[in-house]
Short mmCIF file of C-alpha atoms in Angstrom, two decimals:
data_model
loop_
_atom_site.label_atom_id
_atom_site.label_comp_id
_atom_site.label_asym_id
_atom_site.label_seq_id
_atom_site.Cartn_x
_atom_site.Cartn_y
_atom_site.Cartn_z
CA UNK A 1 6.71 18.89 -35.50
CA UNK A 2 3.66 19.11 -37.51
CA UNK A 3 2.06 17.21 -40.67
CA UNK A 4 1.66 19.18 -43.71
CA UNK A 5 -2.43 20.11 -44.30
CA UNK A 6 -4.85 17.75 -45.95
CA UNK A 7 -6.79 18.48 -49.17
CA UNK A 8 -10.54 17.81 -49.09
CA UNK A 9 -10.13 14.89 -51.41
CA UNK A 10 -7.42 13.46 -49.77
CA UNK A 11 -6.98 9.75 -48.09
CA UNK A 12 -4.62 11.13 -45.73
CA UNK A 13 -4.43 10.91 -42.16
CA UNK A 14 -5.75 13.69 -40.34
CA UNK A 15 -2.98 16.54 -39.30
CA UNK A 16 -0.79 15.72 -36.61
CA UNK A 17 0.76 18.74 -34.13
CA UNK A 18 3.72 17.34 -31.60
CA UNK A 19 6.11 18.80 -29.46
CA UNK A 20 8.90 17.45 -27.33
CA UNK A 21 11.79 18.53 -25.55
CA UNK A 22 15.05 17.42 -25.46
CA UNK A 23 16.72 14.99 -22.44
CA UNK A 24 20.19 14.96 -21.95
CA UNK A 25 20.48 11.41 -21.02
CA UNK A 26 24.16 11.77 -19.74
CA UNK A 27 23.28 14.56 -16.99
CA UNK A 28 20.00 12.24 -16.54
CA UNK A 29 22.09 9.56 -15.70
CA UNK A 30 24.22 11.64 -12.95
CA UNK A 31 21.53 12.74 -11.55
CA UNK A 32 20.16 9.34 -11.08
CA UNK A 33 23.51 7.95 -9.64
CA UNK A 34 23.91 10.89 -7.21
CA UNK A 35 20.46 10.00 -5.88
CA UNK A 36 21.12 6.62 -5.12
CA UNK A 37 24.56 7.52 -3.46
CA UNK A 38 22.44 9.82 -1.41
CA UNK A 39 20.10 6.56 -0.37
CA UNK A 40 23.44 3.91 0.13
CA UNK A 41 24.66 6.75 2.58
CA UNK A 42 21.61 7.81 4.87
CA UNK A 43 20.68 3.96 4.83
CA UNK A 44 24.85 4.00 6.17
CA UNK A 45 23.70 6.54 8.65
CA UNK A 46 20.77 4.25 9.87
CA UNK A 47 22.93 0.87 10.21
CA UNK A 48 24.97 3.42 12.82
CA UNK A 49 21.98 4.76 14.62
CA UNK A 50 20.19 1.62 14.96
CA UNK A 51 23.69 -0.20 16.09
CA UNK A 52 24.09 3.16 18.92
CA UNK A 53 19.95 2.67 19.93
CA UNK A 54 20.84 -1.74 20.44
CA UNK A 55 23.38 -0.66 22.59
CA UNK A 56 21.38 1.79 24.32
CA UNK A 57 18.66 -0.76 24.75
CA UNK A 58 21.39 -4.22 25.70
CA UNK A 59 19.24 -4.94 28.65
CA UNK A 60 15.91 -7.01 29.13
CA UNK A 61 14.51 -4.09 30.36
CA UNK A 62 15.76 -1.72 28.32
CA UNK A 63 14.34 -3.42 25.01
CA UNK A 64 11.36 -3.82 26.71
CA UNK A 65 10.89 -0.30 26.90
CA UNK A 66 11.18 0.17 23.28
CA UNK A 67 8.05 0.03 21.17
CA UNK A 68 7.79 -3.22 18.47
CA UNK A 69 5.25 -1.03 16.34
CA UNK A 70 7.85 1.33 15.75
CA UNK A 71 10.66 -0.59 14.90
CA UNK A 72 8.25 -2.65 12.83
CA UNK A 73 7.08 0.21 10.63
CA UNK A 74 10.49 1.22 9.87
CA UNK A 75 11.10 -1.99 8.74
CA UNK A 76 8.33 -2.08 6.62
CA UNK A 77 9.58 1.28 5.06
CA UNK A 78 13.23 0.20 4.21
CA UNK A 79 11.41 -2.60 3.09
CA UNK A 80 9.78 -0.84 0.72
CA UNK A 81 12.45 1.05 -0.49
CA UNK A 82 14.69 -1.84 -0.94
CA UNK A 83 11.80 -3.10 -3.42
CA UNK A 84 11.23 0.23 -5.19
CA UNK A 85 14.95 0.82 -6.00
CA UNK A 86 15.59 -3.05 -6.97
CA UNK A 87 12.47 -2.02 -9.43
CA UNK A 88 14.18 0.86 -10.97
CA UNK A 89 17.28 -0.85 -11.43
CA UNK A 90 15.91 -3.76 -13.66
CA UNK A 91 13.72 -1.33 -15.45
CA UNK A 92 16.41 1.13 -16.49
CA UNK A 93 19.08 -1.73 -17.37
CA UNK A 94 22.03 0.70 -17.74
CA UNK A 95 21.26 2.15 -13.98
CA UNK A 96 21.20 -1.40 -12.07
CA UNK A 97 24.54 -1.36 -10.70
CA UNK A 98 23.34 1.76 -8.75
CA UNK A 99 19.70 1.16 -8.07
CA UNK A 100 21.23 -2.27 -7.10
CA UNK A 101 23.87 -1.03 -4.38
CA UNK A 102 21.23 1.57 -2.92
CA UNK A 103 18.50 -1.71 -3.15
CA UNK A 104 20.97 -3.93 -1.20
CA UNK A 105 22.06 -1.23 1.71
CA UNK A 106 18.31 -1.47 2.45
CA UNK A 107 17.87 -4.83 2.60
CA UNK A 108 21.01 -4.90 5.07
CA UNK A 109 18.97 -2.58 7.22
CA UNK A 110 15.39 -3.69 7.48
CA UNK A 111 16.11 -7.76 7.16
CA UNK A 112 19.76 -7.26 9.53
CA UNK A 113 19.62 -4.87 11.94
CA UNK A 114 16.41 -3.97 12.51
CA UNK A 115 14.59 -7.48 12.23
CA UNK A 116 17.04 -8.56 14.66
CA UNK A 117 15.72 -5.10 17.06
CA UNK A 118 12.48 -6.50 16.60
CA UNK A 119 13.48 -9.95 17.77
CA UNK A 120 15.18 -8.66 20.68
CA UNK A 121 12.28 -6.45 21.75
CA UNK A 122 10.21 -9.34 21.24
CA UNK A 123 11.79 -11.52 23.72
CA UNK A 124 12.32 -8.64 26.45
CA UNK A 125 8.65 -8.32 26.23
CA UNK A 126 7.85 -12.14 26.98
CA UNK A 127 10.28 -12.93 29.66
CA UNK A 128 8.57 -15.90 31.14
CA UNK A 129 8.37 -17.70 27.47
CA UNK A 130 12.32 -18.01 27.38
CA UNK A 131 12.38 -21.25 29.50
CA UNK A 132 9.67 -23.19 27.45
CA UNK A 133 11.44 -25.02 24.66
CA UNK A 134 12.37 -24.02 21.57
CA UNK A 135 9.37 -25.53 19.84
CA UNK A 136 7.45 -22.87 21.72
CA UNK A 137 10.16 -20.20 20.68
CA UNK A 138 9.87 -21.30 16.93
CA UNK A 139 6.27 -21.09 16.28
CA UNK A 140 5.85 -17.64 18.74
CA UNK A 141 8.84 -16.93 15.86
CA UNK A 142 7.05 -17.89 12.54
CA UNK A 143 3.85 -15.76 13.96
CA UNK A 144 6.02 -12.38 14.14
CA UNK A 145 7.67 -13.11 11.13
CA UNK A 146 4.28 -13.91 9.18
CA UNK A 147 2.58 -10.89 10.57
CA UNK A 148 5.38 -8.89 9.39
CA UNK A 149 5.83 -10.04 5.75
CA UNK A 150 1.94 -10.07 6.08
CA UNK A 151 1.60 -6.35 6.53
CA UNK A 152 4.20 -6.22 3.87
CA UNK A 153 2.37 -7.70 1.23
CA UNK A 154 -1.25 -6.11 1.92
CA UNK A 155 0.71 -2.88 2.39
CA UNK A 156 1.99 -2.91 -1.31
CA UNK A 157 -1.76 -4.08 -2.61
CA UNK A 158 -2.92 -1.04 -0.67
CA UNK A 159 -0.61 1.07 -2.10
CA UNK A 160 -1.01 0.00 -5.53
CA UNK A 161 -4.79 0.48 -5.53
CA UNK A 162 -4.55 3.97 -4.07
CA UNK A 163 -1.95 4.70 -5.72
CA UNK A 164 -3.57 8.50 -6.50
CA UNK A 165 -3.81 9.20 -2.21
CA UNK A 166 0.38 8.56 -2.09
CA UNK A 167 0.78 11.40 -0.32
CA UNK A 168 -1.61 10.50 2.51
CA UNK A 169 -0.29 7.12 3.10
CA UNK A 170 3.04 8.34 3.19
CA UNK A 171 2.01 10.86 5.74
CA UNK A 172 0.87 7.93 7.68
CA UNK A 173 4.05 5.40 7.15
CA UNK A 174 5.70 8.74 8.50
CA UNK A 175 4.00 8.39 12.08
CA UNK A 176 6.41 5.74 13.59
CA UNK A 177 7.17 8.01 16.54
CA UNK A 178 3.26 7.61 17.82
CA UNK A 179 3.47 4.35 18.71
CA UNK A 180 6.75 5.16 20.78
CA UNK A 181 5.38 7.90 22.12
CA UNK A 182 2.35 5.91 23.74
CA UNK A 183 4.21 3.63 24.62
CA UNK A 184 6.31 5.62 26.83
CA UNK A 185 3.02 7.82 28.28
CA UNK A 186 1.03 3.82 28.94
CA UNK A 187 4.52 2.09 30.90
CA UNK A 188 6.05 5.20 31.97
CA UNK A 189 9.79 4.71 30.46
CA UNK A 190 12.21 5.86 31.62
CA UNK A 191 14.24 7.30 28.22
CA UNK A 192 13.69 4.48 26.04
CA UNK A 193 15.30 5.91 23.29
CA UNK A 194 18.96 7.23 22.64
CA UNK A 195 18.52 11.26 21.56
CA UNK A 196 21.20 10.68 18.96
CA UNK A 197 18.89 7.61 17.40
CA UNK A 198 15.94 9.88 17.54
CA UNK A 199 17.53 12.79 15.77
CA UNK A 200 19.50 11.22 13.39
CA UNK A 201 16.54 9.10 12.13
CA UNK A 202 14.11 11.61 12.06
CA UNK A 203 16.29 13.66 9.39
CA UNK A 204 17.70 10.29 7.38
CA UNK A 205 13.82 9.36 6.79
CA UNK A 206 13.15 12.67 5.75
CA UNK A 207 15.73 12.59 3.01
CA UNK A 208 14.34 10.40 0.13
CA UNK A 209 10.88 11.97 0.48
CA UNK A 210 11.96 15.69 0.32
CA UNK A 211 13.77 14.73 -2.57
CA UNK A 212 11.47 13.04 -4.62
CA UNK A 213 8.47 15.91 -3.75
CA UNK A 214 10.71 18.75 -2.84
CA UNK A 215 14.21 18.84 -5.74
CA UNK A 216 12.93 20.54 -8.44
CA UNK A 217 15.22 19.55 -10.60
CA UNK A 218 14.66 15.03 -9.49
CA UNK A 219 15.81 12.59 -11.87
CA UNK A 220 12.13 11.54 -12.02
CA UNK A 221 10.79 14.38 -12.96
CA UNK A 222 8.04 15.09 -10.57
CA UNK A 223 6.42 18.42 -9.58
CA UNK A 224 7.55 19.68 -6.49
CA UNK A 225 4.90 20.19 -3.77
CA UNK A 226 6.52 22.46 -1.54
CA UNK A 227 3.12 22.73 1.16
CA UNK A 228 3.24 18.81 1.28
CA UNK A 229 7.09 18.78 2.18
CA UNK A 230 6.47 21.89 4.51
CA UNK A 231 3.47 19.51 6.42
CA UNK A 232 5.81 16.53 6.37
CA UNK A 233 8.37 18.03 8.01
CA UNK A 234 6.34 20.06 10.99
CA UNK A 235 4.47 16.17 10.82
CA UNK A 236 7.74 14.06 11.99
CA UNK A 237 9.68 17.30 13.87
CA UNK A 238 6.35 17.70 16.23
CA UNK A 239 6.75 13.66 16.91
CA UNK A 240 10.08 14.17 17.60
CA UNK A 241 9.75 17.10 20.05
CA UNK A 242 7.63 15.31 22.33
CA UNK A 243 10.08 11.95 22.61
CA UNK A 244 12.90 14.30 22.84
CA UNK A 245 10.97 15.98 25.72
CA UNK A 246 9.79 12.98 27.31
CA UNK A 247 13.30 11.75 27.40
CA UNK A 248 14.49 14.99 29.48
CA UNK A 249 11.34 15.67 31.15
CA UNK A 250 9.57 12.89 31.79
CA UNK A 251 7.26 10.56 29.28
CA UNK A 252 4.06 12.15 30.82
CA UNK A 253 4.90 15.52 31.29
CA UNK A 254 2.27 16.88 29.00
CA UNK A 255 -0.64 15.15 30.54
CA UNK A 256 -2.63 16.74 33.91
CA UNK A 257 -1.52 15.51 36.91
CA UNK A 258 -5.23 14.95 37.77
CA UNK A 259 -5.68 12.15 35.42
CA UNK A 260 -2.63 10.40 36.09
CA UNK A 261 -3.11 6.92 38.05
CA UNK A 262 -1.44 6.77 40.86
CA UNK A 263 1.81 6.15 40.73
CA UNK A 264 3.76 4.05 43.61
CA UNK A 265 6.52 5.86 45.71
CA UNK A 266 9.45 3.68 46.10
CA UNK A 267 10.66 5.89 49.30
CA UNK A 268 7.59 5.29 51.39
CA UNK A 269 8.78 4.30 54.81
CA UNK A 270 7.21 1.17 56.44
CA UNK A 271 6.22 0.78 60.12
CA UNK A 272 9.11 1.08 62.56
CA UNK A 273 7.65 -1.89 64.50
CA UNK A 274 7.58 -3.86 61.73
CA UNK A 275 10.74 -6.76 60.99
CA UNK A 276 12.61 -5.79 58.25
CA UNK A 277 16.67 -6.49 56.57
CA UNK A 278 18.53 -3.79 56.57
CA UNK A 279 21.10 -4.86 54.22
CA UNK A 280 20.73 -4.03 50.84
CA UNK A 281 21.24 -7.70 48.59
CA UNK A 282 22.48 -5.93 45.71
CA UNK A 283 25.87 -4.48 46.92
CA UNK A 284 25.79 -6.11 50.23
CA UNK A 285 26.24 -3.27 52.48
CA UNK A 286 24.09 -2.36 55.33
CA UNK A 287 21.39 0.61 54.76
CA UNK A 288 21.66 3.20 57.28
CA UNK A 289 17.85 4.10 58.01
CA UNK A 290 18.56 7.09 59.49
CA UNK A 291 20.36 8.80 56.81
CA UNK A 292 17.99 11.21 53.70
CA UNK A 293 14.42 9.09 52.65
CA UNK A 294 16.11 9.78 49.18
CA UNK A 295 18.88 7.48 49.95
CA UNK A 296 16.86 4.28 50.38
CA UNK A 297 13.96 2.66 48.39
CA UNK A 298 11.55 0.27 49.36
CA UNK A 299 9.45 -2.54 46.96
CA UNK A 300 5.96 -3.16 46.89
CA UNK A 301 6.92 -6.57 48.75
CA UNK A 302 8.70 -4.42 51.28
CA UNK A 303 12.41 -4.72 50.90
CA UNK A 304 15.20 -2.83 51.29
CA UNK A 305 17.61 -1.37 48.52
CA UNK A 306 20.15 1.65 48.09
CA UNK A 307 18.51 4.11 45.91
CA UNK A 308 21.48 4.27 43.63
CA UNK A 309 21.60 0.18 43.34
CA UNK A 310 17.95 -0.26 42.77
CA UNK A 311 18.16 2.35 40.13
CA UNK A 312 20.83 0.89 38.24
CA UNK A 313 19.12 -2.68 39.07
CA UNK A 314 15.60 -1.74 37.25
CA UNK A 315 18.02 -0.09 33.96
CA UNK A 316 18.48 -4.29 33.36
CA UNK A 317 15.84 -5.94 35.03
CA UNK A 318 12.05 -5.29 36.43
CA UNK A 319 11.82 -7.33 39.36
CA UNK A 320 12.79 -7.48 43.01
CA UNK A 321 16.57 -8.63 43.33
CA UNK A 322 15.14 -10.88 46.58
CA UNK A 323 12.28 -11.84 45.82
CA UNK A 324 11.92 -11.67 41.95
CA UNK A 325 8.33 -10.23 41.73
CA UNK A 326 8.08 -7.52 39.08
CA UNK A 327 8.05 -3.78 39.65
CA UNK A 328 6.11 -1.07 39.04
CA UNK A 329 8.02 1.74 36.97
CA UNK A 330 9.92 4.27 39.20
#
């Protein structure tokens, strides 16, 4: 559309040249409402992974196992997204139902299920703090919960004033697996993680990104950046490689044996001099000494245990079934 010309003598404005293109608003709209039926069923997925990984992970020790940082960031992400969508929805008045519904799913999932992970972890990983009161309890409580809705907050400020290096943040928000993945290299866990949690949520977080910077054809309407996607995706697959490995092959199988510490053998045999039970305490049969060294284990504090039993023993609890000092990872 342009403005006719001006004569020298005129008062008019000066010319005026503009172009636009037409939006369909109904196929906008569709588009719009498929996306957020994509986000209310991968944040469906995640309630079901994260309900299969809590009962992975029903034991003290198996929480324990489980890194807070991770669970924490994921939080923080759903957290954001529940934000971003309930954003949309009051902005575009006609889409709130749907921004609303894909908003909600991911406040089920961050302030639910996995700020109730988070607690659970948290307790596993202070065992001697569950007998001091609940005063003690409640402000150990009010600390996690401020930290978290601390990073929240200075997270979105962050965000806001880079807003232009998006793509590097989200790069970084995309690096929960680290923290697991140190985690399991520092303590030595023994498969932490369910495979079907670490799948599953590797692909469900990829979804909402590869659409927004991937579809070319997004209700939003944003260039797709097909080397970022490409980096994303070798970014979180490489992360979850190396837990999936570590869960089959052991959490430091890439490192050199010659910088490993030491590790304790639980079937060391001790003097045959020396007074000892031979019963093991946790099924209450007697241990037959001169059977395979692979069928019995002995503690640090020198007792006694089926291999089998103690096993199955350190899957809920880290600590001697006779004597209740802790234990070293097997």
């Amino acid at each position: 559309m342009e403005s006719p010309s001006v004569e020298e003598d005129g008062d008019c404005f000066s010319p005026l040249l503009l172009n636009a293109t037409s939006l369909n608003i109904e196929v906008y709209y569709n588009k719009a409402v498929n996306y957020t039926l994509m986000v209310t069923f991968v944040s469906f997925l995640q309630v079901l992974l994260l309900i299969r990984q809590m009962e992975h992970s029903n034991t003290q020790s198996g929480a324990a196992k489980v890194s807070i940082i991770m669970i924490g960031q994921q939080a923080i992400m759903d957290a954001y997204l529940c934000l971003l969508h309930l954003t949309a929805g009051i902005l575009v008045e006609s889409l709130f139902n749907a921004f609303a519904t894909a908003s909600f799913f991911k406040f089920v999932v961050f302030s639910i299920f996995e700020m109730r992970y988070l607690l659970a972890i948290w307790k596993a990983s202070r065992p001697m703090n569950n007998g001091e009161g609940w005063e003690t309890m409640r402000r150990e409580l009010s600390v996690l919960y401020s930290r978290f809705y601390g990073i929240l907050l200075g997270g979105i400020l962050l965000m806001y004033e880079f807003h232009n290096y998006i793509r590097p943040i989200l790069l970084l928000l995309y690096s929960f697996w680290i923290p697991q993945i140190i985690t399991n290299v520092v303590r030595d866990s023994r498969k932490p993680l369910h495979p079907h949690y670490i799948l599953g949520i590797t692909v469900t977080r990829l979804a909402v990104p590869l659409y927004v910077f991937g579809c070319p054809s997004n209700f939003m309407r944003i260039e797709p950046d097909k080397n970022w996607c490409i980096c994303l995706g070798i970014f979180i697959g490489l992360q979850a490689s190396i837990l999936l490995l570590q869960h089959y092959l052991g959490s430091r199988w890439f490192i050199p044996r010659q910088i490993l510490p030491e590790k304790y053998s639980y079937y060391r045999r001790l003097d045959q001099n020396s007074n000892h039970a031979t019963d093991c305490v946790i099924c209450m049969t007697a241990i037959d000494l001169t059977q395979r060294p692979s069928d019995c284990m002995v503690t640090p504090c020198d007792h006694f245990f089926h291999s089998g039993c103690l096993q199955r023993w350190m899957d809920i609890k880290m600590e001697c079934p006779t004597c209740r000092r802790p234990l070293p990872p097997a």
